[in-house]
Tab-separated table of C-alpha atoms and ligand atoms in Angstrom:
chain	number	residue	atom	x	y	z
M	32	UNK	CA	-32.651	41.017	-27.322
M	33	UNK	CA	-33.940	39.117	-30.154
M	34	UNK	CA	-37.491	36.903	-29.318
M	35	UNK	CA	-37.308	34.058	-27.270
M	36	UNK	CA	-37.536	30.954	-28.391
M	37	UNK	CA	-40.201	29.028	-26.976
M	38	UNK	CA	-40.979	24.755	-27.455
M	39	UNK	CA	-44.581	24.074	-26.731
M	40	UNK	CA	-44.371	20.219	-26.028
M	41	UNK	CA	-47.877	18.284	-25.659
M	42	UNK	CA	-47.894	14.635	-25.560
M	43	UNK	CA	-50.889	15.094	-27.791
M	44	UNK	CA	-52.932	11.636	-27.790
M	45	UNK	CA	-55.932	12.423	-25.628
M	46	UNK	CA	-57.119	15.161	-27.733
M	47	UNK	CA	-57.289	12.985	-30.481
M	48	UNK	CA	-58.676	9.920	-28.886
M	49	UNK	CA	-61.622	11.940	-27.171
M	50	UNK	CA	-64.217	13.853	-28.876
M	51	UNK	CA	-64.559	15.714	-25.182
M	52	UNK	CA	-61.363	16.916	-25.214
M	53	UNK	CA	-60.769	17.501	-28.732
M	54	UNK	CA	-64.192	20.008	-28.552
M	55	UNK	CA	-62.133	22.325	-26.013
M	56	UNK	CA	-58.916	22.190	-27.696
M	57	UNK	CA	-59.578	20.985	-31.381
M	58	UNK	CA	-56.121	21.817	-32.687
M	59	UNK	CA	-54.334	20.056	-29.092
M	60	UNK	CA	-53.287	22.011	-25.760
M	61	UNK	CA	-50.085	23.139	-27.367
M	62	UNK	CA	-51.865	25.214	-29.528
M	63	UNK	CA	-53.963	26.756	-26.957
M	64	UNK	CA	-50.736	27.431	-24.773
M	65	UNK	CA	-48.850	28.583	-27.857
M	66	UNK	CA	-51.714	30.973	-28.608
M	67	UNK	CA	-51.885	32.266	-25.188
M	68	UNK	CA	-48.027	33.470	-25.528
M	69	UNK	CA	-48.447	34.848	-28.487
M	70	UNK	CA	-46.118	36.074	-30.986
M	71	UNK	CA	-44.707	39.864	-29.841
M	72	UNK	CA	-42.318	38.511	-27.641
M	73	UNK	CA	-41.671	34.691	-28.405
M	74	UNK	CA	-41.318	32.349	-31.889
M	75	UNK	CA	-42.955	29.721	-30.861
M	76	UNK	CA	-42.683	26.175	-32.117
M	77	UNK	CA	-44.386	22.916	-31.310
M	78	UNK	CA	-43.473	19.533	-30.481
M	79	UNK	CA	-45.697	16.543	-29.486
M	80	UNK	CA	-44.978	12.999	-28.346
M	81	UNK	CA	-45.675	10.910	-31.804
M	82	UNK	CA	-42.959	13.423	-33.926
M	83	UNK	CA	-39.805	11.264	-34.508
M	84	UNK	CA	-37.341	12.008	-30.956
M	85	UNK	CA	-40.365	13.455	-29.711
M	86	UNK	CA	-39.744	16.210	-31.256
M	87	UNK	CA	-36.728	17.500	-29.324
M	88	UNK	CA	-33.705	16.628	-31.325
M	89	UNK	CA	-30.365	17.899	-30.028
M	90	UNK	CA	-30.248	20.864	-32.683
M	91	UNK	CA	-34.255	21.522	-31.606
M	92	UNK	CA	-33.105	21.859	-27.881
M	93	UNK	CA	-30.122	23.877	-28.959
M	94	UNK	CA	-32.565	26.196	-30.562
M	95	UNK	CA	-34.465	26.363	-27.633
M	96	UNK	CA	-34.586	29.021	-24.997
M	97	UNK	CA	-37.718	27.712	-23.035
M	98	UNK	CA	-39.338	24.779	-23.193
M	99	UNK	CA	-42.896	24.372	-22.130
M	100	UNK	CA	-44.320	20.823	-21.212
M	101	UNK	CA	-47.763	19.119	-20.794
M	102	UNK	CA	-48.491	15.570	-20.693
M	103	UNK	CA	-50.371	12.980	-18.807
M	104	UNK	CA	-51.235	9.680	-19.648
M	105	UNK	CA	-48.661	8.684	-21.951
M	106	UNK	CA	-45.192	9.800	-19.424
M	107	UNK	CA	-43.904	6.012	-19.738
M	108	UNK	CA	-43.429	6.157	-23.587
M	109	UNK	CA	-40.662	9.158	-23.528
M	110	UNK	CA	-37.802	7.554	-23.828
M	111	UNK	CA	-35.106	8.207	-21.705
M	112	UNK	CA	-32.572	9.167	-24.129
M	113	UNK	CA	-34.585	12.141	-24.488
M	114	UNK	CA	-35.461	12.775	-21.200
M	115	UNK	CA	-31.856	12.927	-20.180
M	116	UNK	CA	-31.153	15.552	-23.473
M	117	UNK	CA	-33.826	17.540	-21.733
M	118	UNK	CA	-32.051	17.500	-18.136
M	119	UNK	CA	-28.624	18.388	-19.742
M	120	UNK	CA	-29.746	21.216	-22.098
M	121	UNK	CA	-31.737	22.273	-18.392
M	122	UNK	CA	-28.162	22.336	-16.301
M	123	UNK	CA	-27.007	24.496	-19.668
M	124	UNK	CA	-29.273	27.070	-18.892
M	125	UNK	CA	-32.707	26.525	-20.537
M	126	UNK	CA	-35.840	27.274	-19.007
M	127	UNK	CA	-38.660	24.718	-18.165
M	128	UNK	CA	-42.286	25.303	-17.134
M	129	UNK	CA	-44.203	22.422	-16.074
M	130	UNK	CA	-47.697	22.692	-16.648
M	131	UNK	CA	-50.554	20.638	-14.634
M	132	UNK	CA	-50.180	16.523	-14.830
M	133	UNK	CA	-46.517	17.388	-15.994
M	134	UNK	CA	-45.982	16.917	-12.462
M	135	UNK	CA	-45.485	13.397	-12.888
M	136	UNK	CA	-43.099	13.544	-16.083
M	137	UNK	CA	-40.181	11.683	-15.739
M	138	UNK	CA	-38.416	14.840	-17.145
M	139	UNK	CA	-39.733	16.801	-13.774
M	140	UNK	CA	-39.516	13.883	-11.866
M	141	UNK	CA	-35.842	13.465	-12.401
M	142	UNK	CA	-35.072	17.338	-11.892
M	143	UNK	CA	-36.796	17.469	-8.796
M	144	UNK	CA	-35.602	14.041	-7.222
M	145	UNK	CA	-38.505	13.482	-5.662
M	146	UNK	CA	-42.235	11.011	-6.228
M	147	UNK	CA	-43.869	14.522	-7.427
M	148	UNK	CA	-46.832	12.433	-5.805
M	149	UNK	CA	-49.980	14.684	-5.277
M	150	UNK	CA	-54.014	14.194	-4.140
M	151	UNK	CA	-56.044	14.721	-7.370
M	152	UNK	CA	-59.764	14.660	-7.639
M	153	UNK	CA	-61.775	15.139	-10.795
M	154	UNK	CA	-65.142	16.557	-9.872
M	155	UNK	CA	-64.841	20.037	-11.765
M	156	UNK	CA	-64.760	22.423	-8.732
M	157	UNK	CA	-63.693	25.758	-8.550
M	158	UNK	CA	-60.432	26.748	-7.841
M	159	UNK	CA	-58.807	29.735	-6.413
M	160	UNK	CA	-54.968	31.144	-6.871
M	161	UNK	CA	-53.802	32.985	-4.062
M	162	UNK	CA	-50.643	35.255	-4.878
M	163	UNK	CA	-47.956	34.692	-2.310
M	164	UNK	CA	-45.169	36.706	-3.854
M	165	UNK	CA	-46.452	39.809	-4.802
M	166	UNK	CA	-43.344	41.192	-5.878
M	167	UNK	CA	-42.498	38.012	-8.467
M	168	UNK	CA	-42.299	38.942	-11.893
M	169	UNK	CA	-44.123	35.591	-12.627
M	170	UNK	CA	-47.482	37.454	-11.061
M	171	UNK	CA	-47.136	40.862	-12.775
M	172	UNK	CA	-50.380	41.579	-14.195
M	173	UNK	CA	-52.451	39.255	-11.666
M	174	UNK	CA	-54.167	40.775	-9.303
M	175	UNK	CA	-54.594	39.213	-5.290
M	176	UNK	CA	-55.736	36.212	-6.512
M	177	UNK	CA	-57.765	34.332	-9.642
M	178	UNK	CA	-60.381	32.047	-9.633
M	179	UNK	CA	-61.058	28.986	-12.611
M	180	UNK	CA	-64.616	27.705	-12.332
M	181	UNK	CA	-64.190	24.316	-13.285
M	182	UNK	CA	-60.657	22.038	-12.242
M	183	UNK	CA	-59.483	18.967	-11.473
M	184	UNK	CA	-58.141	19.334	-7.334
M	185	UNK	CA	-54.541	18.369	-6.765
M	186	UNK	CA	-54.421	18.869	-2.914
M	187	UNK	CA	-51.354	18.534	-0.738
M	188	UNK	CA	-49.532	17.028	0.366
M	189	UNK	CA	-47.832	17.367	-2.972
M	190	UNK	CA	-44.241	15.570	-2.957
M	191	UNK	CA	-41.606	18.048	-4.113
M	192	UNK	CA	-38.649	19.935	-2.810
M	193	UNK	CA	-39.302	22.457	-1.045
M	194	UNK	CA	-39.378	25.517	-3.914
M	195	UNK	CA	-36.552	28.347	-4.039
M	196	UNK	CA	-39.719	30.549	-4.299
M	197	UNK	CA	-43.271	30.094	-3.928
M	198	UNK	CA	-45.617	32.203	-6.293
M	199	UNK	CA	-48.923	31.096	-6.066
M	200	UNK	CA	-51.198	28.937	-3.812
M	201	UNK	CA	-54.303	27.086	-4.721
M	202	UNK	CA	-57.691	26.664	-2.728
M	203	UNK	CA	-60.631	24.556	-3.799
M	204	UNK	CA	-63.946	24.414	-2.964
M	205	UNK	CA	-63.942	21.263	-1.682
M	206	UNK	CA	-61.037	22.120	1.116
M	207	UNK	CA	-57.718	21.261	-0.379
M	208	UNK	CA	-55.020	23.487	-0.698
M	209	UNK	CA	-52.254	22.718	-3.460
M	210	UNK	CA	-48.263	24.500	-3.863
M	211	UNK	CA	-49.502	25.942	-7.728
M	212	UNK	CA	-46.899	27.794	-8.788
M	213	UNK	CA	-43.330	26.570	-7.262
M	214	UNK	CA	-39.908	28.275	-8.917
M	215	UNK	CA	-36.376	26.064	-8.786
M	216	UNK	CA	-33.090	26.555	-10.273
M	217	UNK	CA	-31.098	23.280	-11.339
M	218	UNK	CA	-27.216	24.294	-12.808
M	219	UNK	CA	-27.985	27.232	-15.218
M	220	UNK	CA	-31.426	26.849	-15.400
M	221	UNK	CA	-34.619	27.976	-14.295
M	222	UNK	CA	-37.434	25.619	-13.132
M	223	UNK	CA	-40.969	26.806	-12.916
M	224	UNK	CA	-44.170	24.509	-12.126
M	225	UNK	CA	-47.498	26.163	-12.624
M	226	UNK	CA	-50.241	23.568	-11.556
M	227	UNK	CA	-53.654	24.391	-13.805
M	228	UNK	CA	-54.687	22.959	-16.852
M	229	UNK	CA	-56.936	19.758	-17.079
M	230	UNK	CA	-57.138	18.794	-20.636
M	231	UNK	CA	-61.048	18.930	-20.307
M	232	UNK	CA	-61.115	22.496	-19.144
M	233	UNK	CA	-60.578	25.335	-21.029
M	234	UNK	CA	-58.130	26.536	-18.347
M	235	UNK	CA	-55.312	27.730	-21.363
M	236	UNK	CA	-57.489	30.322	-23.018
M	237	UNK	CA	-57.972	32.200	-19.471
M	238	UNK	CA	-56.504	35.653	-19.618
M	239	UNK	CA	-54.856	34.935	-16.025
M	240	UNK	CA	-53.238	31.576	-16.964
M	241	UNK	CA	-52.084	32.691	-20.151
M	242	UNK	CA	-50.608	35.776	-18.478
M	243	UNK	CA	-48.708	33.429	-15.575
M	244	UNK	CA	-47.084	30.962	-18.259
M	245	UNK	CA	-46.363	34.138	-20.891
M	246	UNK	CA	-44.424	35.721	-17.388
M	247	UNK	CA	-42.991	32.171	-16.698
M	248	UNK	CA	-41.466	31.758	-20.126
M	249	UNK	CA	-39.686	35.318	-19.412
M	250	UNK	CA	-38.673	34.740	-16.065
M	251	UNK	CA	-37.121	30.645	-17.092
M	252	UNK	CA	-34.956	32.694	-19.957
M	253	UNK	CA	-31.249	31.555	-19.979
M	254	UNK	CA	-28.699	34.301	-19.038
M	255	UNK	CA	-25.784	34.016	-20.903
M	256	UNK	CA	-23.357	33.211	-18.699
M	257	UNK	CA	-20.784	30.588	-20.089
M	258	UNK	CA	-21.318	26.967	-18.316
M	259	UNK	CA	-19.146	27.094	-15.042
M	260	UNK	CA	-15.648	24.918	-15.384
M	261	UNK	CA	-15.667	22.176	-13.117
M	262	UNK	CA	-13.535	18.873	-11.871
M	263	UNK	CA	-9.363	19.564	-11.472
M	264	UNK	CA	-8.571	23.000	-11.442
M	265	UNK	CA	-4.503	22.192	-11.270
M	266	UNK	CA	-2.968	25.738	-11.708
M	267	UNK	CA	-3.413	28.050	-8.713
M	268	UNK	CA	-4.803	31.747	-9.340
M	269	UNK	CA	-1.831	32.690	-6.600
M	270	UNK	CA	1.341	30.993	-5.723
M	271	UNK	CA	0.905	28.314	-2.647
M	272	UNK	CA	3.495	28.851	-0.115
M	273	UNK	CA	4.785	26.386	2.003
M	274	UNK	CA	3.855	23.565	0.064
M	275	UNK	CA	5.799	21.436	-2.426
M	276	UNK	CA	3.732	18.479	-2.875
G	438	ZN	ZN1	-55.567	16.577	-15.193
């Protein structure tokens, strides 16, 4: 198997409208996250709000194997042309991770049918990952748990379907707990939401994160199945007896 192809898409407006944000990721989040996958097993590519189609043009999503997404404040302006390329190229087969306030994307938000609502608090406290699928190959490489020192809190109850799996459960310090790392499958493809990454953290250059979204990207990789036939299936595979309607 040739490398996966990985999109890295960042709405990419609050890194350069704060000189906070921009001093912990000067060249935007996707660039951090891209970095973090590196390059042995994925090309990666990058695609940010402001691009023309926001970057995801039909042949760019055909080219795509996973796509990675982070925004926050800015979930209004995708349009919904766009957001609805995204949800069919996901029934095709291609993998999406959802990273942090992606929660509340309208790409995410339509896949998962649901507010996506959440508690969030932004007081910097420490939070802790609890792995609750040991066996997952999104946790290979991580051991019982991980801790970030600094996060924004998104506490339960958190307003999603309930996950095909459950990978990884956050605690914070100041008593929430949080579903961080949920797996679905919509048609062909694979769904994972991994909860970390407040733009004014440097929560994408931690080994652990970086190892959970590099094992996400692997695990949301389309099979190759062809796209199931569906609607009037006329011809029977046997002949019906009995009945000549
Ligand atoms: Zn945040």
């Amino acid at each position: 198997m040739g490398k996966l192809r990985v999109t890295v898409w960042n709405e990419f407006r609050h890194e350069k409208e704060s000189e906070t944000i921009r001093s912990v990721y000067p060249n935007g989040i996707h660039q951090a996250i891209g970095e973090g996958l590196g390059t042995t097993d994925f090309e990666i590519s990058y695609a940010t709000l402001d691009d023309p189609e926001h970057g995801l043009s039909e042949e760019k999503l055909q080219n795509t194997d996973v796509l990675i997404w982070w925004g926050h404040k800015a979930h209004g302006e995708v349009q919904d042309e766009i957001v609805n390329r995204v949800y069919d190229r996901v029934l095709h087969g291609m993998g999406l991770v959802v990273l942090h306030s992606g929660h509340f994307s309208k790409i995410f938000k339509k896949l998962m049918g649901t507010s996506c609502d959440l508690k969030w608090r932004e007081a910097g406290e420490k939070e802790r990952l609890w792995v609750v699928a040991p066996g997952h190959p999104i946790v290979e490489g991580i051991g019982e748990f991980f801790e970030l020192e600094h996060e924004e809190m998104y506490g339960e109850h958190f307003d999603i379907p309930q996950p095909d799996e459950l990978v990884l459960v956050s605690w914070f310090e100041g008593g929430n707990v949080f579903r961080s790392g949920c797996c679905y499958s919509r048609g062909q493809g694979k769904i994972f939401y991994f909860r970390p990454g407040h733009e004014t953290h440097p929560t994408y250059y931690n080994e652990n994160v970086r190892t959970v979204i590099r094992n996400a990207a692997k695990w949301a990789a389309p099979t190759t199945r062809d796209y199931p036939k569906y609607g009037k299936a006329a011809t029977p595979l046997e002949p019906i007896k009995g009945y000549n309607g």
